[in-house]
Amino acid sequence: MQMNDSVVLTLEEAGALVSSILGKAGFSEGHVRTLTWLMVSGERDGCAAHGLYRTLVCVHSLRSGKVVGDAEPEVHDQAPAIVRVDARGGYSLLAFEAGLPLLAEKARSQGLAAMAINRCVHFSALWPEIERLTDMGLVALACNPSHAWVAPAGGRVPLLGTNPIAFGWPRTGAPPYVFDFATSAVARGEIELRRRAGESIPEGWGIDAQGNPTTDPAKVLDEGAMLTFGGYKGSALSTMIELIAGPLIGDLTSLESMEYDAGAGASPYHGELVLALDPQRFLGDRAQEHLARAEAFLNAFDGTGARLPSQRRYQARERSLAEGVRIPAALHADLVALLE
Amino acid sequence: MQMNDSVVLTLEEAGALVSSILGKAGFSEGHVRTLTWLMVSGERDGCAAHGLYRTLVCVHSLRSGKVVGDAEPEVHDQAPAIVRVDARGGYSLLAFEAGLPLLAEKARSQGLAAMAINRCVHFSALWPEIERLTDMGLVALACNPSHAWVAPAGGRVPLLGTNPIAFGWPRTGAPPYVFDFATSAVARGEIELRRRAGESIPEGWGIDAQGNPTTDPAKVLDEGAMLTFGGYKGSALSTMIELIAGPLIGDLTSLESMEYDAGAGASPYHGELVLALDPQRFLGDRAQEHLARAEAFLNAFDGTGARLPSQRRYQARERSLAEGVRIPAALHADLVALLE
């Protein structure tokens, strides 16, 4: 259904379109399925940057040889509480899905478990993976390095990635408590948008080559570095993510990932760490009582002016389920062109 | 050795003084040993607020019935990867020490493990516990709720604690990478100091009763709320800590801990979550190679202007080991008076 310069698609229509494009481009069935789910979920939740638009990026990455379109993930039972999945150069999500049953089984039998995903190409938000775990009643944490664009607090040189961290807590009778944010002050794309628009950026987003605060997006992007959120605390957290989702799982730091990229500007190629904790094993017989206390705590946010994270996403989701998603007509045309 | 209005003690002298006071006050041998180690470590590392001064606080808490001085922690083997320790109303550190061998054994056999400490009285920094784990070659994470003094981002009502989070990464040939910080913008004590000095506070530390930014410390402490570091991101992290170190381990949120305190102003009574991850199990044969990459990453901070966290603490430690610790003569007199 076309309306002026936008197109409205049901989620089914959106999924069918994305699947056809990805299949035609040469992705294997598993990657088509997981990528389609990911991009439709992003569009459904109002995250256009992680929505249907990404189909174009995925096809471009496949054509330029930056991702293996038919990579079959290999799942290794590394230790009683550790699953390791070798993504073999494919997108991360199929590797996540391949390891998920064993991760959940280990979390339930051991109490908590980790999944190390290696050698994956990563572009996606982490919340779709987090929600897969909260849907199973598990508490989840995930993080990954990216490319070294961010200077640690006090430093002049980019050593850290934008390093997202995401967390999920399953709720009863409400969507899960989920946050998913970059440990950089803002997304790199936000600074790029300001440059394109000829606008300045607020102080605190980045520094110039000498390490001084700057409001010039070009100086941050081309010569200087981005900054973390929350000063030295955010910087410390981002450093932790480099360590636990880099060397701890035998995979690249953001600096190494950037060297590997060698200026190609592709999605980071690296690893991801996922933790799953089972409240039933932590709490035994008293799980229900204590999870009800968590509900009371989260419900206390209502009416105080505070918003739980992801609320806007859940509202967009409800709307999209009822009304479908609306994308720019130009994007729709670009997508359809890939089918010709 | 007395010098003007300060007193210098060797670490042995400091330890002997603290031990005598705590023993005389009625703490059992295990608590005397762990509290002494904690406070001497704090003083040694230049953290006066967690140093010998705390001896006075511990004795006061014992006398006013807010802590059980001879509580014997009970260690439970909750699940293959979970240790639970009931502190039974005693200080947290003895419970931590009681559970530590089983936590380390589980981390080594399963790959990672969690320790839930319940019903403990907490006043200490988390880094001394973190360093116990990094000394064993384990990666460590710890966090706990506190008292509900902090409003979530956008809110007017305090629902969160100052909720510290600490992390440690063992290094070869260098002290561990350790951070330990409150998720509040600053420590509550910092705002109290400003009030006593009749000074204002910077914007961003707290809000008044209407939820508006204020620079008046009294308005923050008495009517309004403190704020988290890092805006909505810090607020989300702090909320995570409430959940995973509260209901997940069957213990109190900061709000519940404050209700339990009922205005007495005692140290929070609650739980603590500790995670330990074994790089050897994550990495197997290739551990050395990947840990060397972590060293390269951390060494890259040198000369960029960035400082790794805890460096000041390690410098103070070296100085104290060589020269002893210097405490105010008035504090020394207060301490000695407790022996009379």
PDB file of N, CA and C in Angstrom, chain B residues 317-324:
ATOM      1  N   ARG B 317      49.732   2.036  47.293  1.00  0.00           N
ATOM      2  CA  ARG B 317      50.088   0.753  47.902  1.00  0.00           C
ATOM      3  C   ARG B 317      51.608   0.594  47.995  1.00  0.00           C
ATOM      4  N   GLU B 318      52.288   0.887  46.904  1.00  0.00           N
ATOM      5  CA  GLU B 318      53.759   0.780  46.904  1.00  0.00           C
ATOM      6  C   GLU B 318      54.376   1.671  47.969  1.00  0.00           C
ATOM      7  N   ARG B 319      53.851   2.899  48.043  1.00  0.00           N
ATOM      8  CA  ARG B 319      54.354   3.864  49.019  1.00  0.00           C
ATOM      9  C   ARG B 319      54.108   3.346  50.433  1.00  0.00           C
ATOM     10  N   SER B 320      52.883   2.846  50.680  1.00  0.00           N
ATOM     11  CA  SER B 320      52.538   2.394  52.037  1.00  0.00           C
ATOM     12  C   SER B 320      53.359   1.174  52.439  1.00  0.00           C
ATOM     13  N   LEU B 321      53.623   0.305  51.495  1.00  0.00           N
ATOM     14  CA  LEU B 321      54.417  -0.882  51.818  1.00  0.00           C
ATOM     15  C   LEU B 321      55.824  -0.472  52.236  1.00  0.00           C
ATOM     16  N   ALA B 322      56.327   0.596  51.642  1.00  0.00           N
ATOM     17  CA  ALA B 322      57.679   1.056  51.973  1.00  0.00           C
ATOM     18  C   ALA B 322      57.688   1.939  53.216  1.00  0.00           C
ATOM     19  N   GLU B 323      56.684   2.794  53.347  1.00  0.00           N
ATOM     20  CA  GLU B 323      56.754   3.856  54.357  1.00  0.00           C
ATOM     21  C   GLU B 323      55.691   3.765  55.437  1.00  0.00           C
ATOM     22  N   GLY B 324      54.765   2.826  55.343  1.00  0.00           N
ATOM     23  CA  GLY B 324      53.659   2.777  56.291  1.00  0.00           C
ATOM     24  C   GLY B 324      52.562   3.750  55.910  1.00  0.00           C
TER      25      GLY B 324
END
